[in-house]
Coordinates of C-alpha atoms in Angstrom, one line a residue:
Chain A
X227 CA 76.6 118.2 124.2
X228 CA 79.1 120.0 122.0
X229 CA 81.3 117.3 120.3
X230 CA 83.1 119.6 117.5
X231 CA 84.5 123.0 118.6
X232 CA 86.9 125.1 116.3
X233 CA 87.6 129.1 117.4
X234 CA 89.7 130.7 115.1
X235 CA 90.9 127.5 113.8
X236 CA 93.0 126.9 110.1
X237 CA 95.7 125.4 108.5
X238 CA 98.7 126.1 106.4
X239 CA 101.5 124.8 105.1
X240 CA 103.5 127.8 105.5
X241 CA 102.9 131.2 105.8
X242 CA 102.4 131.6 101.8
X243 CA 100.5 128.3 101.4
X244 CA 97.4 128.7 103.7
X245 CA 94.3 126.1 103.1
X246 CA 91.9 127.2 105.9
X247 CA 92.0 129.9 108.6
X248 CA 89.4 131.8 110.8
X249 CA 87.2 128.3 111.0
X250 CA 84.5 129.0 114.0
X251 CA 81.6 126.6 114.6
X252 CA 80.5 123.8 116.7
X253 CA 78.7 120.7 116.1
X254 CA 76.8 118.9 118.2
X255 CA 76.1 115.1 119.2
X256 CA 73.8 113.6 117.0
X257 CA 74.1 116.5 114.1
X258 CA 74.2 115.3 110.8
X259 CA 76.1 118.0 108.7
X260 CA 77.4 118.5 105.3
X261 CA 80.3 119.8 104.2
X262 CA 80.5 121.6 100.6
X263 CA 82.7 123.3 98.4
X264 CA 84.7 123.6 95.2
X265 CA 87.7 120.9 94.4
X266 CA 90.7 122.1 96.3
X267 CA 88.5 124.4 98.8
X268 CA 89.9 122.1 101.6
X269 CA 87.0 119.9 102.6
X270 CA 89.2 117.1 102.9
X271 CA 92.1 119.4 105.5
X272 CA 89.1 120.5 107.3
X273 CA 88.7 116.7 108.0
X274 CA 91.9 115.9 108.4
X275 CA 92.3 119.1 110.9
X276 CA 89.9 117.3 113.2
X277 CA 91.5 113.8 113.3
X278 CA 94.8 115.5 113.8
X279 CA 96.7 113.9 110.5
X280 CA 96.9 117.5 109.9
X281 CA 98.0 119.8 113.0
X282 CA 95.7 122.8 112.9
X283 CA 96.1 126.3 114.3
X284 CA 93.6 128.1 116.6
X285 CA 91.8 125.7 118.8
X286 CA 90.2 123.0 118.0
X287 CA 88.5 119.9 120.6
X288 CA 86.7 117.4 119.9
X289 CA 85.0 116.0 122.6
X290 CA 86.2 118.3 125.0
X291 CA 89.5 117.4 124.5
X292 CA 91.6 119.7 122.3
X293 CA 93.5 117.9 119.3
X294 CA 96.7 117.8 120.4
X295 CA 99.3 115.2 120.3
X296 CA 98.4 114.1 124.0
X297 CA 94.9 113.4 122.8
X298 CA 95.5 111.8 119.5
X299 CA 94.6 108.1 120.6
X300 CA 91.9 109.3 122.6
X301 CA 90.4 111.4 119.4
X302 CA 90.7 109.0 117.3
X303 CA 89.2 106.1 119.3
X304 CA 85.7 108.6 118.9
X305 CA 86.4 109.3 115.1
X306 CA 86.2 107.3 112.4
X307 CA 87.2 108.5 109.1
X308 CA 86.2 107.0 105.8
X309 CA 88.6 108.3 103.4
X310 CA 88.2 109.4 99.4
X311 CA 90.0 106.4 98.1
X312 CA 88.7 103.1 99.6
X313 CA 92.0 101.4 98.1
X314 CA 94.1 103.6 100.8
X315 CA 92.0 102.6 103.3
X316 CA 91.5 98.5 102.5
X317 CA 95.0 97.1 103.3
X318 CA 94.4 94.2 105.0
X319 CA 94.2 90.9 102.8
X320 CA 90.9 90.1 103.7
X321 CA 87.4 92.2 104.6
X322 CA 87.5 90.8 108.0
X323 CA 91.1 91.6 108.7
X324 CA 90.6 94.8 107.7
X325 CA 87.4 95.4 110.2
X326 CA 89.1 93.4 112.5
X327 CA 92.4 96.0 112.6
X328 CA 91.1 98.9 114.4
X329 CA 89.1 97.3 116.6
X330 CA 92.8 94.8 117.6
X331 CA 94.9 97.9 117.9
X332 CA 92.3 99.2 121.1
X333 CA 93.4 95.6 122.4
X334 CA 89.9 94.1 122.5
X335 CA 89.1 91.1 123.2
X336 CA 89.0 88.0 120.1
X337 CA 85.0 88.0 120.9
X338 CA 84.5 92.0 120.8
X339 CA 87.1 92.0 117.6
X340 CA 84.4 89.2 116.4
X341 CA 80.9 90.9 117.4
X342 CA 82.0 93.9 116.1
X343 CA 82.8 92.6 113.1
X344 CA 79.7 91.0 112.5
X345 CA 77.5 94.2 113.5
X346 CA 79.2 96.3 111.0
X347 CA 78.9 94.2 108.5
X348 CA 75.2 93.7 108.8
X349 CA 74.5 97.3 109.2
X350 CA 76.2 97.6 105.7
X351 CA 74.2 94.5 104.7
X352 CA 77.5 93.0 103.5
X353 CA 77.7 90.1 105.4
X354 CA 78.8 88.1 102.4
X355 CA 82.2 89.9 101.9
X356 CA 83.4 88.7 105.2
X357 CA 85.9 86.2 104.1
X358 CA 86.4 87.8 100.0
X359 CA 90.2 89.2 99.9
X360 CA 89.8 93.0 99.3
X361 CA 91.5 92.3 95.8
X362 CA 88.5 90.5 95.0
X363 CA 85.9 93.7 95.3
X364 CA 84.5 96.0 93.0
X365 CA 84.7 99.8 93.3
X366 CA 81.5 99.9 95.2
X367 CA 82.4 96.3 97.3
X368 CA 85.4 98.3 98.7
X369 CA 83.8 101.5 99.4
X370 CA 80.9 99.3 101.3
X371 CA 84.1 97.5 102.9
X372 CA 85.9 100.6 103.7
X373 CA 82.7 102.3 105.8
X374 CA 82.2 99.1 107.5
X375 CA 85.8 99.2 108.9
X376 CA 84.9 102.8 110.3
X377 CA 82.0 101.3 112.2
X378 CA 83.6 98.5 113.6
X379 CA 85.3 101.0 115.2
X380 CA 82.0 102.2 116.6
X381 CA 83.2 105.8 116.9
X382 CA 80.8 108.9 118.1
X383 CA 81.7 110.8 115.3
X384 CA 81.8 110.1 111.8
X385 CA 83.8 112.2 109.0
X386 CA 83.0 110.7 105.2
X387 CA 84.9 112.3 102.6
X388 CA 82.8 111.7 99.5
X389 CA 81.3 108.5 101.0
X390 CA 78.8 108.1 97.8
X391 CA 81.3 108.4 94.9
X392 CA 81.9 104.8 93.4
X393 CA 78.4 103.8 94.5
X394 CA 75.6 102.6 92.1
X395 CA 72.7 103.6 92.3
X396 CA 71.2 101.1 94.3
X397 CA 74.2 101.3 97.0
X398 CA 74.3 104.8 96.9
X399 CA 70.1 104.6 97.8
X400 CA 70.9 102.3 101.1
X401 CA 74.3 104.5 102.1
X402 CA 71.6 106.6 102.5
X403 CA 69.0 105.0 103.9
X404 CA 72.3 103.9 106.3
X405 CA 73.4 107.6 107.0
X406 CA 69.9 108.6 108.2
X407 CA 69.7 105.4 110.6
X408 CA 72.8 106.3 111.9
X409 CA 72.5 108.2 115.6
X410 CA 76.4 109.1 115.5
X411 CA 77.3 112.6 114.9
X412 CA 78.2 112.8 111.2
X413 CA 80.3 115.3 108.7
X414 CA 79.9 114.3 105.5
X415 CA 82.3 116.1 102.4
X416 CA 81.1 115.3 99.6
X417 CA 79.8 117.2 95.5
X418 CA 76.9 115.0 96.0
X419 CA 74.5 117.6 96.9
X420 CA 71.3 115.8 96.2
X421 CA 72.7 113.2 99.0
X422 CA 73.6 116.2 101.7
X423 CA 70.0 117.1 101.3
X424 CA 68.5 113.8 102.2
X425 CA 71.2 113.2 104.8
X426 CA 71.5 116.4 106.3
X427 CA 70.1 118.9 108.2
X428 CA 73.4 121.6 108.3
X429 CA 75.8 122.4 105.6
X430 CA 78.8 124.2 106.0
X431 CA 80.0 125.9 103.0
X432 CA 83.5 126.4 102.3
X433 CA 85.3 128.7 99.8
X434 CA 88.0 131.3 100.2
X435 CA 89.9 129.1 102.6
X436 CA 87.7 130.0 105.1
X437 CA 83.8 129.0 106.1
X438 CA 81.5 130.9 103.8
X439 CA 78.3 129.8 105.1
X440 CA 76.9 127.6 107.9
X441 CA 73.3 126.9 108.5
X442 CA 70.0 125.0 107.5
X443 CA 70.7 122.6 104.5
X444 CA 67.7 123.9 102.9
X445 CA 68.4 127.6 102.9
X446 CA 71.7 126.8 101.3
X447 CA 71.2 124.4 98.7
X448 CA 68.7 126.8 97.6
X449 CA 71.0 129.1 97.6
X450 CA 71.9 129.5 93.5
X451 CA 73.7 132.4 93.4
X452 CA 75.8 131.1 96.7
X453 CA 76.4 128.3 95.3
X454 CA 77.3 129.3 91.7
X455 CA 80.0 131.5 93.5
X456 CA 81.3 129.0 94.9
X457 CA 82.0 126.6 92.0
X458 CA 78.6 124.5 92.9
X459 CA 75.2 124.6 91.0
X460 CA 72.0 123.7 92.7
X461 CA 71.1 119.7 93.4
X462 CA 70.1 118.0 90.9
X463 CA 66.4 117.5 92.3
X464 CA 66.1 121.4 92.3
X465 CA 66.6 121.6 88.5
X466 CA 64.5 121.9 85.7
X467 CA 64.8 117.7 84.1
X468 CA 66.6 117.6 80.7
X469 CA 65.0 114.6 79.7
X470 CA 61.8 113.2 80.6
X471 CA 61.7 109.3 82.1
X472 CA 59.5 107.4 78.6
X473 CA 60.1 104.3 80.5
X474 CA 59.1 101.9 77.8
X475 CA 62.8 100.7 76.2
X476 CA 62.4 97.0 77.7
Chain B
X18 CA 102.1 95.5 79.2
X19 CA 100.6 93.0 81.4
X20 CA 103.5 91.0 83.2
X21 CA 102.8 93.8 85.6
X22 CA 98.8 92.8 86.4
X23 CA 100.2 88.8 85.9
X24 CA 102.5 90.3 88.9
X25 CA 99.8 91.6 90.9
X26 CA 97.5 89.2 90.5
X27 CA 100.1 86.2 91.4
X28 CA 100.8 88.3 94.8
X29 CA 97.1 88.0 95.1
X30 CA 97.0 84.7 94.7
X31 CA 99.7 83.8 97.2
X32 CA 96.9 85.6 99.5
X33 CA 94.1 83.6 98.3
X34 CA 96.4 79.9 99.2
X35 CA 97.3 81.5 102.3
X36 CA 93.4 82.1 103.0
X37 CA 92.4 78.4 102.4
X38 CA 91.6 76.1 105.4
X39 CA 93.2 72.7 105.9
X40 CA 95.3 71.4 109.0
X41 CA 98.4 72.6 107.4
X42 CA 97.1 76.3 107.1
X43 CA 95.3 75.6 111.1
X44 CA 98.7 75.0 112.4
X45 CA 100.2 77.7 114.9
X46 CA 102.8 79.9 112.4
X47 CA 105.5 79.8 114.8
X48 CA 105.0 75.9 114.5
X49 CA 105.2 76.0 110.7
X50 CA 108.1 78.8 110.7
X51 CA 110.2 76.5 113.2
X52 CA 110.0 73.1 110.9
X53 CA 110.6 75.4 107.6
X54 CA 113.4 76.7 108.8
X55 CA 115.1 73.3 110.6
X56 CA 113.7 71.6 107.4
X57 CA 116.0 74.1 104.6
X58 CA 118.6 74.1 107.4
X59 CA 119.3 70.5 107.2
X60 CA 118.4 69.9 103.3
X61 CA 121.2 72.2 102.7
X62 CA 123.3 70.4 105.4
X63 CA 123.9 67.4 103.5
X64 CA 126.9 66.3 102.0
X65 CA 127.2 66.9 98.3
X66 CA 127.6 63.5 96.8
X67 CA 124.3 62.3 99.1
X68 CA 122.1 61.9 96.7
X69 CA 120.1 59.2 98.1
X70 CA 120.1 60.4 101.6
X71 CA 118.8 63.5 100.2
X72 CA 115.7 61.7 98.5
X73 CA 113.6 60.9 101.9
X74 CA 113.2 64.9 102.5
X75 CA 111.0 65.1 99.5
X76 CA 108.5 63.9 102.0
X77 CA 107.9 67.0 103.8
X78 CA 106.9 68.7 101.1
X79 CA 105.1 66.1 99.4
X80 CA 103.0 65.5 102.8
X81 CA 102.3 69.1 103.0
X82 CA 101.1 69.6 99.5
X83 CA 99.0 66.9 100.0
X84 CA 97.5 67.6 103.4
X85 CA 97.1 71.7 102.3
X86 CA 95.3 70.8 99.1
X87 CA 97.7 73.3 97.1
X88 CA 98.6 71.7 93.8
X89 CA 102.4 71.4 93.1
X90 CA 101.9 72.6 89.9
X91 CA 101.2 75.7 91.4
X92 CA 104.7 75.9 93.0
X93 CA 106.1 75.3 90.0
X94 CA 104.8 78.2 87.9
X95 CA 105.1 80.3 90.8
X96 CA 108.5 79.2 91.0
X97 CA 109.5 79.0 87.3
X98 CA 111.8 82.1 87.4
X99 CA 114.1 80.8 89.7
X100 CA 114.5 77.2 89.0
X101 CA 116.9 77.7 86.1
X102 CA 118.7 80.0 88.6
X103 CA 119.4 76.7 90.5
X104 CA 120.4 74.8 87.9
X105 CA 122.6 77.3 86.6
X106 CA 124.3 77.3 90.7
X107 CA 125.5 73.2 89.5
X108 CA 125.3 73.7 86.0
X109 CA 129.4 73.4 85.5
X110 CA 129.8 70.4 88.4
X111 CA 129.2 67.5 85.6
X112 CA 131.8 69.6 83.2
X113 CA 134.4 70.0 85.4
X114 CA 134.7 67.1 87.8
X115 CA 134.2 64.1 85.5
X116 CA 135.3 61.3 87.8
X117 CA 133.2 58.0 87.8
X118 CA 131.7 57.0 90.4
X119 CA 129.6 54.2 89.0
X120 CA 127.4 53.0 86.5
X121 CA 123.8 52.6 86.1
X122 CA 122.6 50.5 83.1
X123 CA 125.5 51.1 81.1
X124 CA 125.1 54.9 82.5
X125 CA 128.1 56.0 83.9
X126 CA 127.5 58.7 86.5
X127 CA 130.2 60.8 87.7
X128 CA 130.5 62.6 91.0
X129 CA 130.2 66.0 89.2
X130 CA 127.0 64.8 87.8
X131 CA 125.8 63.6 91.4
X132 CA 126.9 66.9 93.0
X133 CA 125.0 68.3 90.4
X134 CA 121.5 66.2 91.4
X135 CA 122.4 66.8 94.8
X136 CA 122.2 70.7 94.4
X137 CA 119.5 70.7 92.3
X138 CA 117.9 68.5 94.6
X139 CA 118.5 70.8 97.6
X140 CA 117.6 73.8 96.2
X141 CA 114.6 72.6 95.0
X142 CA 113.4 71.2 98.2
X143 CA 114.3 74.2 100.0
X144 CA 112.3 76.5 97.4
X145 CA 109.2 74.4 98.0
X146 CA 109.3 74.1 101.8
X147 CA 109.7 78.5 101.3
X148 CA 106.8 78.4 99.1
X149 CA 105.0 76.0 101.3
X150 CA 105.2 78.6 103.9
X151 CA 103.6 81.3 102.5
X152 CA 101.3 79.8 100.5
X153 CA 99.6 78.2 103.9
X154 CA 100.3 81.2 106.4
X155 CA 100.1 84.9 105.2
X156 CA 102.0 87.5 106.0
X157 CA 100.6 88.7 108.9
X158 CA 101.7 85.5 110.5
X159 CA 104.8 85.1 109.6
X160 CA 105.3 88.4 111.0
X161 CA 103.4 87.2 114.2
X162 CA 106.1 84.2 114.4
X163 CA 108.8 86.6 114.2
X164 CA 107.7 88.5 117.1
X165 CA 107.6 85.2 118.8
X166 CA 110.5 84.9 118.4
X167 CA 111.6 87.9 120.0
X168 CA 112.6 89.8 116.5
X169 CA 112.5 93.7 116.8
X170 CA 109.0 94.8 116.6
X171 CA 110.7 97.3 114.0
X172 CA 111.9 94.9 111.6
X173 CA 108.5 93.0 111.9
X174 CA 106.8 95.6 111.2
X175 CA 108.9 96.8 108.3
X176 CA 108.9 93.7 106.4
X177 CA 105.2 93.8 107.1
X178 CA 104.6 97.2 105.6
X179 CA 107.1 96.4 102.8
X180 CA 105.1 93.4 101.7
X181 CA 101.7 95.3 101.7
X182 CA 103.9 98.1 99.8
X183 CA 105.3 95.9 96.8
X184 CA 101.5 95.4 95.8
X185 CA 100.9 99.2 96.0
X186 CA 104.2 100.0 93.8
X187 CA 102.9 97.0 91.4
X188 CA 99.5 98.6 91.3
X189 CA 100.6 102.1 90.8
X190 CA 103.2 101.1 88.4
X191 CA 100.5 99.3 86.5
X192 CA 97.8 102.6 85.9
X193 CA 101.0 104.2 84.7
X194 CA 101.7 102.0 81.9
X195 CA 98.1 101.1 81.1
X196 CA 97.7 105.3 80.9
X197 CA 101.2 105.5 78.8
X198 CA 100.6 102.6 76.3
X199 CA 96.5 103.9 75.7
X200 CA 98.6 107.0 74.7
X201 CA 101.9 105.3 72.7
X202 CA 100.0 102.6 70.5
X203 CA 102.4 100.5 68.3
X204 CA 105.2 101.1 70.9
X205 CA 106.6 98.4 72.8
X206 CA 107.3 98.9 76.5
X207 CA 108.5 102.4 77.3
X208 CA 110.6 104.5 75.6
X209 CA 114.3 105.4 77.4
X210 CA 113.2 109.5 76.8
X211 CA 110.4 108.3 79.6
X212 CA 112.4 106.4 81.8
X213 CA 113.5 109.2 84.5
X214 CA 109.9 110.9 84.7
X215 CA 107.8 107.3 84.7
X216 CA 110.7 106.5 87.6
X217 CA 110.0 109.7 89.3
X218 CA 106.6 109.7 88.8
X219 CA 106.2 106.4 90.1
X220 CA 108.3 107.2 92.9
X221 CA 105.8 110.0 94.5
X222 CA 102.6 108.8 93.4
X223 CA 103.6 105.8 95.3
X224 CA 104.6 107.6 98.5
X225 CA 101.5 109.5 98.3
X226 CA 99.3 106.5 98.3
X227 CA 101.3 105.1 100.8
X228 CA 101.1 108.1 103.4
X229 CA 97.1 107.7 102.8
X230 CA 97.3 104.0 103.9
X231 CA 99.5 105.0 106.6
X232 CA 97.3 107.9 107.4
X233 CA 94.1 105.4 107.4
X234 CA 96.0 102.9 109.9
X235 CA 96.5 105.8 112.3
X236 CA 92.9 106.2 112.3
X237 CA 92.2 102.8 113.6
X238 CA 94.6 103.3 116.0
X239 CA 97.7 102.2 114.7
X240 CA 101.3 103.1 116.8
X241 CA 104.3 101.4 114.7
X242 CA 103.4 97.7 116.1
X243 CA 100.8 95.0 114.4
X244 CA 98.7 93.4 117.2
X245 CA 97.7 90.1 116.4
X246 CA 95.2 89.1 118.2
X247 CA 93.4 86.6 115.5
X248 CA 96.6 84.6 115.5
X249 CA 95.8 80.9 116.7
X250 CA 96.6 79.7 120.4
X251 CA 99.5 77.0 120.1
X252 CA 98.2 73.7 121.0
X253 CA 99.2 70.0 121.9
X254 CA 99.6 69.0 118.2
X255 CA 101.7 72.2 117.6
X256 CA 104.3 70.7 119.7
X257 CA 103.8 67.4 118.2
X258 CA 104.1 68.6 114.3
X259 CA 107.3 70.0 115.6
X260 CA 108.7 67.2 117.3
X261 CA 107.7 64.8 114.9
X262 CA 109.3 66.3 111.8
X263 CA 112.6 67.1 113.7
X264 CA 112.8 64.0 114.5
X265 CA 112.0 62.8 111.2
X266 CA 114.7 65.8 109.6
X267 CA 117.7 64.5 112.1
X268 CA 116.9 60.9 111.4
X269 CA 117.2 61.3 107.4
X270 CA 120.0 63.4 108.4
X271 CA 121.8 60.9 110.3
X272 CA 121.0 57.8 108.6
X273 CA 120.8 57.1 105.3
X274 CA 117.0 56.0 104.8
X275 CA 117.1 55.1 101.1
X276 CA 120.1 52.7 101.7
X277 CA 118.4 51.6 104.8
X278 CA 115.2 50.9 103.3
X279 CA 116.8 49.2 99.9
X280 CA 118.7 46.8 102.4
X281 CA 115.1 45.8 104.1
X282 CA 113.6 44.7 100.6
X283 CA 116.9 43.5 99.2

């Protein structure tokens, strides 16, 4: 089933100031699919474009149902969005408020607010931030914080805009381990290349306000002199080491 | 440099009291909204040479901080800006009306000097009860009471917003300075030649950062209202912390419970 479909699709501010045009692709349910390209090649409009916080042009649906102002509810009831900046995103004074505020504003019920809650915070193995007050979190707390609120939503698809920046190591390993457990379609921007590759199966290239490339992860990532054009080197795990682990400093 | 981050992290901290449990912060926010307001209504309703009938609504607050576990000292500091604001309100009353009234231990105490109490008195009671408020129901309540109470879901929501806002300003505000003074060393606060584009700057980073929290709450389905759906059910003592401390405000209102108690013991 086709869950993302853009023909001809773009957006601009005005006629001089165009971001994206000529965007066509589809995604389908269940595709995990990453989204590349240069600072200011518009990963984060090409989100945007599909949760309707930015109008686009040409025709795009999601979910069969085109984003229009009549559907915005509806759309965004399947989407959730983790933004770049967890602070925009953590309002609420506490970690449950905040999961608990989508989940209100569809009306549910104090359990399903409640059950919700709790399942999103588990999947995130952050059960312990429940009560904490968001001013109270780390970088990484709050980016934990702010995915959890997008699955309490428990949308079909899932748009991350550079979900693993302000992530340790360690986090960064089980927001992986997290993304590949996850059976919700997925669009992930994001410079982290080595994650796309392990997350991952499609990549969608952009550059030149429009879609340079879309196909198998591997091919592009692989892809050097692609890549290089576009402002990109190859991942990290495809390059030649600088250093060699010694692994005896403790 | 950091009266801003002591700023943000005292707004914080209002958060944190409002977060704590006890059977003050349990009670329905429409309940404790109701008694604040009848409670600065009638403090400020006595007369102004009542001193002693003025004393016996010290207990509200003095109940409350002892039931919500919140220190008073807390109240104080939080308050300490605006205390010498009331005393500045009575400050001329012992000055300017110097009639005697009477005389305690060879103290002679003039009315100017009891209107004086009285105000300080009232305004200090009033500024606790405030404070009480907020630091055992957070803002999301307090908005939720509101609506209760039939108040535009516009204005609710704006004073909502405006809240969360004031922290994002405070935070923005504070990068900007941390980022200017890193660059200015030696230099104390900002220079004037600044003033305009740190105003400006201030001005649209903080709309930006707002429109991406405002873009975020459209996401989860956000339409211009709060729905508060975690908000406590009223219940039987609800009703009875209301009626109770009405009737305790009306009788300290109407009689006069220091003279009335000083008469039992005489």
């Amino acid at each position: 089933m086709i869950t993302i479909d853009m023909k001809e699709a773009g957006f601009a501010y005005d006629k001089d100031t165009v971001i994206l045009k000529d965007l066509n692709l589809t995604i389908h349910e269940g595709e995990a699919v990453g989204l590349i390209g240069a600072n200011g090649a518009g990963k984060s409009t090409f989100l945007k474009i599909l949760t309707g916080l930015l109008m686009p042009s040409g025709h795009v649906q999601i979910c069969g149902m085109d984003v229009t102002k009549a559907h915005l509810s509806e759309i965004r009831k399947r989407i959730g969005f983790v933004f770049q900046d967890s602070e925009s995103q953590l309002f609420m004074p506490t970690v449950y408020d905040d999961l608990a505020f989508g989940p209100r504003n569809y009306g549910m019920s104090r359990e399903e607010v409640e059950r919700r809650v709790d399942s999103a915070l588990n999947r995130m193995d952050i059960s312990y931030l429940k009560h904490r007050q968001n001013y109270r979190m780390s970088g990484g707390e709050k980016r934990l914080a702010s995915i959890a609120a997008i699955l309490a939503m428990e949308p079909d698809i899932i748009l991350m805009d550079e979900p693993s920046i302000t992530l340790d190591p360690k986090n960064r390993r089980n927001l992986i381990r997290l993304l590949n457990d996850m059976p919700e379609t997925k669009l992930i921007a994001s410079h982290d290349l080595d994650m796309i590759m392990e997350t991952c199966d499609r990549v969608l290239l952009i550059g030149e306000q429009t879609l340079l490339a879309d196909g198998n992860c591997r091919e592009i990532l692989t892809d050097q002199s692609l890549l290089e054009r576009c402002h990109l080197e190859l991942p990290y795990c495809l390059q030649e080491p600088v250093w060699k682990p010694t692994g005896n400093h403790i | 440099m950091n009266t801003m981050s002591e700023a943000i992290r005292e707004l914080a901290d209002m958060d944190t009291l409002a977060a704590m449990d006890s059977p003050v912060h349990r009670r329905h926010p429409l309940a404790k909204l109701l008694v604040t307001v009848l409670y600065i209504f009638i403090t400020v309703s006595f007369p102004i040479y009542n001193l002693s009938g003025l004393i016996p609504m010290v207990l509200y607050p003095v109940f409350l901080f002892f039931l919500s576990g919140i220190p008073i000292s807390t109240c104080f500091y939080k308050l300490r800006f605006i205390l010498p604001l009331i005393c500045a309100v009575g400050i001329w009353n012992p000055i300017l009306n110097r009639t005697s009234l009477f005389s305690i231990g060879g103290l002679t105490i003039s009315a100017g000097m009891l209107s004086f109490l009285a105000l300080l008195f009232k305004g200090i009671f009033a500024l606790m009860a405030s404070f009480l408020l907020i630091a055992t129901t957070n803002i999301e309540k307090i908005c939720y009471a509101l609506s209760c109470l039939h108040l535009p879901d516009i204005l609710v929501t704006q004073m909502l917003i405006t809240y969360r806002y004031v922290s994002l300003l405070l935070k923005e505000a504070h990068t900007m300075i941390q980022a200017y003074s890193l660059r200015a060393p030696g230099q104390r606060g900002l220079h004037y030649s600044t003033w305009g584009s740190f105003v400006g700057q201030l001005l649209i980073r903080s709309m930006d950062r707002a429109s991406r929290l405002y873009e975020s709450m459209q996401m989860r389905g956000f339409h211009g209202s709060f729905y508060y759906a975690n908000v406590e059910v009223w219940k039987m003592s609800d009703t009875l912390w209301v009626l109770l401390w009405t009737a305790f405000f009306v009788t300290a209102r109407l009689f006069n419970l220091s003279v009335l108690l000083g008469r039992l013991f005489a």
